[in-house]
Amino acid sequence: VTAQTSNILDTIYANDTKNVALFFPEPIRQGITGSDNFVFTYNREKEQYFGLLQAKPGEESNLLIVNRNGSIFSYIVRYKEKLTKLNYFIPISSSIGNEIPKGKDSIQAETSEKSNAYTKYYYEKFCTYLLDRKQSNGRIKKRNEGIILSVENIVFDKEELYFVVQIENNSTLDYDLNFLKLSIETRQKGTRKSLQRLYQEPIYIQNLPSEIGEIETVRFVYVLPKFSLSNDRRAILELNEKDGERNIELKISHRHINNPN
């Protein structure tokens, strides 16, 4: 077994009134706690990516997890009456080692592959969480001929900005989406006022439709690398209809971008 014994173990807190969920990059094959006052439950018959931790008052202990691919994860676990975190998304980089000795090249290749897969998995889970929350600021919206484009929420997490977007089709005609682009618009200095736009490439998109039916509402998430804006810049969300003219340009102030949730 190869392991990095010099790592300082992270601490996970749990109690007896809530489930603390741990999501791993690979399905869990084995989960063991060092004390009876901590219980880690997972599907032993059908391997799944997550397990649930609960705790009773008592001394701290440890939790050892082995994934299907042999990756080993180890944590200190403690009881805490009031919890501030209920979900842990565990990156492959947190593994302290592997059951199966491997060559250096194969470890690096597998780590890179698993890291990319986990990143996509994390985006998917966090986007689903945001869509389920249905939190709305109610301020950033614009309409055109029965089509309403709105940014419900802007959330910062890790190194990304998540834009929760909603399109309402209150018309009696289907809306075929040509494209939805987010750009940064800068006011150029000088005697003649001019604007310059720089398109921002999303790193992940969840639930973007190609068509919005009549009297239908859709919600989706755009994920971009985190950025901030000066006072002379703003974001523009541009909705364009395929073979139609119901186009919308929604202006998003630098204040919304610089103060995400």
Short mmCIF file of C-alpha atoms in Angstrom, two decimals:
data_model
loop_
_atom_site.label_atom_id
_atom_site.label_comp_id
_atom_site.label_asym_id
_atom_site.label_seq_id
_atom_site.Cartn_x
_atom_site.Cartn_y
_atom_site.Cartn_z
CA VAL A 1 0.00 0.00 0.00
CA THR A 2 1.36 3.41 -0.98
CA ALA A 3 0.39 6.24 1.37
CA GLN A 4 1.34 9.78 2.26
CA THR A 5 1.54 9.52 6.02
CA SER A 6 2.78 13.08 6.47
CA ASN A 7 -0.57 14.59 5.44
CA ILE A 8 -2.54 16.40 8.14
CA LEU A 9 -5.99 14.83 8.21
CA ASP A 10 -9.04 17.02 7.65
CA THR A 11 -11.80 17.03 10.25
CA ILE A 12 -15.44 16.27 9.46
CA TYR A 13 -18.14 17.17 11.99
CA ALA A 14 -21.39 15.27 12.51
CA ASN A 15 -24.21 14.87 15.04
CA ASP A 16 -27.18 12.62 15.76
CA THR A 17 -29.93 14.83 14.26
CA LYS A 18 -28.65 15.35 10.71
CA ASN A 19 -27.05 13.28 7.96
CA VAL A 20 -23.68 14.54 6.74
CA ALA A 21 -23.17 13.42 3.13
CA LEU A 22 -19.74 12.62 1.70
CA PHE A 23 -19.47 12.45 -2.11
CA PHE A 24 -16.42 10.66 -3.53
CA PRO A 25 -14.92 10.61 -7.05
CA GLU A 26 -15.32 6.81 -7.19
CA PRO A 27 -17.93 4.46 -5.67
CA ILE A 28 -17.33 3.47 -2.06
CA ARG A 29 -16.15 -0.11 -1.53
CA GLN A 30 -15.48 0.12 2.21
CA GLY A 31 -16.07 2.62 5.03
CA ILE A 32 -14.85 2.11 8.61
CA THR A 33 -15.12 4.32 11.71
CA GLY A 34 -12.80 3.94 14.68
CA SER A 35 -15.46 4.34 17.36
CA ASP A 36 -19.03 3.12 17.92
CA ASN A 37 -20.36 6.64 18.48
CA PHE A 38 -19.76 7.36 14.78
CA VAL A 39 -21.78 5.56 12.08
CA PHE A 40 -20.96 5.71 8.38
CA THR A 41 -23.62 4.13 6.15
CA TYR A 42 -23.26 3.36 2.46
CA ASN A 43 -24.75 0.92 -0.02
CA ARG A 44 -22.89 -2.35 0.48
CA GLU A 45 -24.80 -4.22 -2.23
CA LYS A 46 -24.61 -1.67 -5.04
CA GLU A 47 -21.58 0.62 -4.95
CA GLN A 48 -22.50 4.32 -4.87
CA TYR A 49 -20.53 7.56 -4.81
CA PHE A 50 -21.81 8.82 -1.46
CA GLY A 51 -22.17 7.78 2.16
CA LEU A 52 -23.85 9.27 5.24
CA LEU A 53 -22.14 10.06 8.55
CA GLN A 54 -23.84 10.46 11.93
CA ALA A 55 -22.35 10.86 15.41
CA LYS A 56 -23.27 10.67 19.08
CA PRO A 57 -21.55 12.78 21.76
CA GLY A 58 -18.16 11.40 22.68
CA GLU A 59 -14.45 11.46 21.91
CA GLU A 60 -13.21 12.18 18.41
CA SER A 61 -12.39 9.24 16.15
CA ASN A 62 -11.34 8.55 12.57
CA LEU A 63 -13.03 7.52 9.32
CA LEU A 64 -11.33 5.40 6.67
CA ILE A 65 -12.81 5.13 3.16
CA VAL A 66 -11.65 2.91 0.30
CA ASN A 67 -13.01 3.59 -3.19
CA ARG A 68 -13.61 1.00 -5.89
CA ASN A 69 -10.34 1.92 -7.65
CA GLY A 70 -8.34 1.42 -4.42
CA SER A 71 -8.01 5.11 -3.49
CA ILE A 72 -7.80 5.60 0.29
CA PHE A 73 -9.25 8.55 2.20
CA SER A 74 -8.80 9.20 5.91
CA TYR A 75 -10.42 11.83 8.17
CA ILE A 76 -10.74 12.85 11.78
CA VAL A 77 -14.41 12.83 12.81
CA ARG A 78 -15.86 14.82 15.70
CA TYR A 79 -19.25 15.36 17.26
CA LYS A 80 -20.66 18.87 16.99
CA GLU A 81 -24.10 19.92 18.18
CA LYS A 82 -24.61 22.63 15.55
CA LEU A 83 -23.37 21.88 12.04
CA THR A 84 -22.45 24.51 9.46
CA LYS A 85 -21.69 22.04 6.66
CA LEU A 86 -23.79 19.05 5.63
CA ASN A 87 -22.26 18.10 2.27
CA TYR A 88 -18.63 17.29 1.46
CA PHE A 89 -17.51 16.85 -2.15
CA ILE A 90 -14.22 14.97 -1.86
CA PRO A 91 -11.64 15.58 -4.62
CA ILE A 92 -9.32 12.82 -5.81
CA SER A 93 -6.41 14.98 -4.61
CA SER A 94 -7.51 14.30 -1.01
CA SER A 95 -6.60 10.62 -1.33
CA ILE A 96 -3.75 9.64 1.00
CA GLY A 97 -2.71 6.69 -1.14
CA ASN A 98 -3.85 3.59 -2.98
CA GLU A 99 -4.14 -0.09 -2.08
CA ILE A 100 -2.50 -1.09 -5.37
CA PRO A 101 1.12 0.00 -6.00
CA LYS A 102 1.47 1.68 -9.40
CA GLY A 103 4.17 3.19 -11.53
CA LYS A 104 4.65 6.95 -11.42
CA ASP A 105 3.42 7.56 -14.98
CA SER A 106 0.24 5.54 -14.54
CA ILE A 107 -0.53 7.32 -11.27
CA GLN A 108 -0.18 10.75 -12.89
CA ALA A 109 -2.32 9.76 -15.89
CA GLU A 110 -5.04 8.26 -13.72
CA THR A 111 -5.02 11.19 -11.32
CA SER A 112 -5.48 13.64 -14.20
CA GLU A 113 -8.28 11.58 -15.70
CA LYS A 114 -10.07 11.16 -12.38
CA SER A 115 -9.61 14.83 -11.56
CA ASN A 116 -11.29 15.88 -14.82
CA ALA A 117 -14.12 13.41 -14.28
CA TYR A 118 -14.62 14.59 -10.71
CA THR A 119 -14.63 18.26 -11.76
CA LYS A 120 -17.49 17.58 -14.18
CA TYR A 121 -19.24 15.52 -11.53
CA TYR A 122 -18.89 18.34 -9.00
CA TYR A 123 -20.23 20.92 -11.46
CA GLU A 124 -23.23 18.71 -12.17
CA LYS A 125 -24.03 18.17 -8.50
CA PHE A 126 -23.58 21.82 -7.52
CA CYS A 127 -25.66 23.04 -10.49
CA THR A 128 -28.43 20.62 -9.50
CA TYR A 129 -28.27 21.96 -5.95
CA LEU A 130 -28.62 25.56 -7.19
CA LEU A 131 -31.55 24.71 -9.46
CA ASP A 132 -33.31 22.95 -6.58
CA ARG A 133 -32.86 25.98 -4.29
CA LYS A 134 -34.88 28.25 -6.61
CA GLN A 135 -33.38 31.36 -5.05
CA SER A 136 -34.20 34.52 -7.00
CA ASN A 137 -32.98 38.09 -6.72
CA GLY A 138 -35.97 39.22 -8.84
CA ARG A 139 -34.11 42.21 -10.26
CA ILE A 140 -32.14 41.12 -13.32
CA LYS A 141 -34.64 40.50 -16.10
CA LYS A 142 -35.80 41.77 -19.48
CA ARG A 143 -38.62 40.83 -21.83
CA ASN A 144 -39.44 40.96 -25.53
CA GLU A 145 -42.73 39.85 -27.12
CA GLY A 146 -43.65 37.36 -24.39
CA ILE A 147 -40.11 36.07 -23.85
CA ILE A 148 -38.61 36.88 -20.44
CA LEU A 149 -34.89 36.39 -19.79
CA SER A 150 -33.75 36.63 -16.17
CA VAL A 151 -30.69 35.87 -14.07
CA GLU A 152 -32.10 34.34 -10.89
CA ASN A 153 -28.86 34.00 -8.99
CA ILE A 154 -25.10 34.49 -9.26
CA VAL A 155 -23.12 32.22 -6.93
CA PHE A 156 -19.39 32.04 -6.26
CA ASP A 157 -17.95 28.64 -5.37
CA LYS A 158 -14.29 27.60 -5.35
CA GLU A 159 -12.91 29.42 -8.44
CA GLU A 160 -16.08 29.68 -10.50
CA LEU A 161 -19.16 31.86 -10.92
CA TYR A 162 -22.48 30.07 -11.41
CA PHE A 163 -25.19 31.97 -13.30
CA VAL A 164 -28.66 30.53 -12.71
CA VAL A 165 -30.67 31.64 -15.74
CA GLN A 166 -34.38 31.40 -16.50
CA ILE A 167 -36.24 31.82 -19.80
CA GLU A 168 -40.02 32.15 -19.77
CA ASN A 169 -41.98 31.75 -22.98
CA ASN A 170 -45.36 33.35 -22.30
CA SER A 171 -46.21 33.51 -25.99
CA THR A 172 -48.21 31.06 -28.11
CA LEU A 173 -45.20 30.26 -30.33
CA ASP A 174 -42.32 27.93 -29.58
CA TYR A 175 -38.93 29.62 -29.12
CA ASP A 176 -36.00 28.03 -30.96
CA LEU A 177 -32.76 29.00 -29.27
CA ASN A 178 -29.95 30.04 -31.62
CA PHE A 179 -27.43 30.97 -28.95
CA LEU A 180 -27.02 32.41 -25.46
CA LYS A 181 -23.80 34.34 -24.91
CA LEU A 182 -22.31 36.16 -21.96
CA SER A 183 -19.90 38.97 -22.79
CA ILE A 184 -18.03 41.69 -20.92
CA GLU A 185 -18.79 45.16 -22.23
CA THR A 186 -16.30 47.98 -21.67
CA ARG A 187 -16.97 51.69 -22.21
CA GLN A 188 -14.06 53.11 -24.18
CA LYS A 189 -12.68 56.47 -23.02
CA GLY A 190 -12.52 59.41 -25.41
CA THR A 191 -14.65 62.09 -26.99
CA ARG A 192 -16.72 59.50 -28.85
CA LYS A 193 -18.38 56.95 -26.66
CA SER A 194 -17.83 53.42 -27.92
CA LEU A 195 -18.37 49.95 -26.50
CA GLN A 196 -16.22 46.87 -26.80
CA ARG A 197 -17.44 43.34 -26.00
CA LEU A 198 -15.38 40.32 -25.08
CA TYR A 199 -17.13 36.94 -25.16
CA GLN A 200 -16.71 34.74 -22.06
CA GLU A 201 -16.45 31.02 -22.79
CA PRO A 202 -18.37 28.92 -20.22
CA ILE A 203 -16.52 25.95 -18.74
CA TYR A 204 -19.73 24.04 -18.03
CA ILE A 205 -23.43 24.38 -18.94
CA GLN A 206 -26.26 22.41 -17.37
CA ASN A 207 -29.80 21.95 -18.80
CA LEU A 208 -29.52 24.48 -21.65
CA PRO A 209 -32.46 23.70 -24.00
CA SER A 210 -32.57 24.02 -27.77
CA GLU A 211 -36.28 24.89 -27.70
CA ILE A 212 -38.69 26.46 -25.21
CA GLY A 213 -42.27 25.48 -25.88
CA GLU A 214 -45.22 27.86 -25.72
CA ILE A 215 -46.16 28.79 -22.14
CA GLU A 216 -43.06 26.99 -20.83
CA THR A 217 -40.34 28.02 -18.38
CA VAL A 218 -36.83 26.58 -18.37
CA ARG A 219 -33.98 27.05 -15.92
CA PHE A 220 -30.31 26.23 -16.45
CA VAL A 221 -26.83 27.12 -15.19
CA TYR A 222 -23.81 28.71 -16.89
CA VAL A 223 -20.46 28.13 -15.13
CA LEU A 224 -17.57 30.51 -15.82
CA PRO A 225 -14.16 31.13 -14.29
CA LYS A 226 -14.47 33.75 -11.55
CA PHE A 227 -14.00 37.35 -12.68
CA SER A 228 -14.70 40.83 -11.34
CA LEU A 229 -15.60 44.08 -13.11
CA SER A 230 -14.58 47.72 -12.70
CA ASN A 231 -17.15 50.52 -12.70
CA ASP A 232 -16.84 51.09 -16.45
CA ARG A 233 -17.60 47.48 -17.31
CA ARG A 234 -20.70 45.28 -17.19
CA ALA A 235 -21.80 41.83 -18.30
CA ILE A 236 -24.22 41.32 -21.18
CA LEU A 237 -26.31 38.16 -21.47
CA GLU A 238 -27.46 37.89 -25.07
CA LEU A 239 -30.36 35.63 -26.05
CA ASN A 240 -30.83 35.05 -29.79
CA GLU A 241 -33.75 33.34 -31.51
CA LYS A 242 -33.13 31.05 -34.47
CA ASP A 243 -34.97 32.34 -37.55
CA GLY A 244 -36.76 34.93 -35.43
CA GLU A 245 -36.52 38.43 -33.99
CA ARG A 246 -37.39 37.90 -30.33
CA ASN A 247 -33.84 38.68 -29.22
CA ILE A 248 -32.90 40.02 -25.77
CA GLU A 249 -29.80 41.69 -24.37
CA LEU A 250 -29.80 41.64 -20.58
CA LYS A 251 -27.37 44.01 -18.86
CA ILE A 252 -25.82 42.84 -15.59
CA SER A 253 -24.21 45.51 -13.43
CA HIS A 254 -20.68 45.14 -12.09
CA ARG A 255 -22.23 45.26 -8.60
CA HIS A 256 -24.01 41.93 -9.16
CA ILE A 257 -20.87 40.31 -10.57
CA ASN A 258 -18.62 41.57 -7.76
CA ASN A 259 -21.04 40.60 -4.97
CA PRO A 260 -22.22 37.07 -5.76
CA ASN A 261 -23.95 34.83 -3.25
#
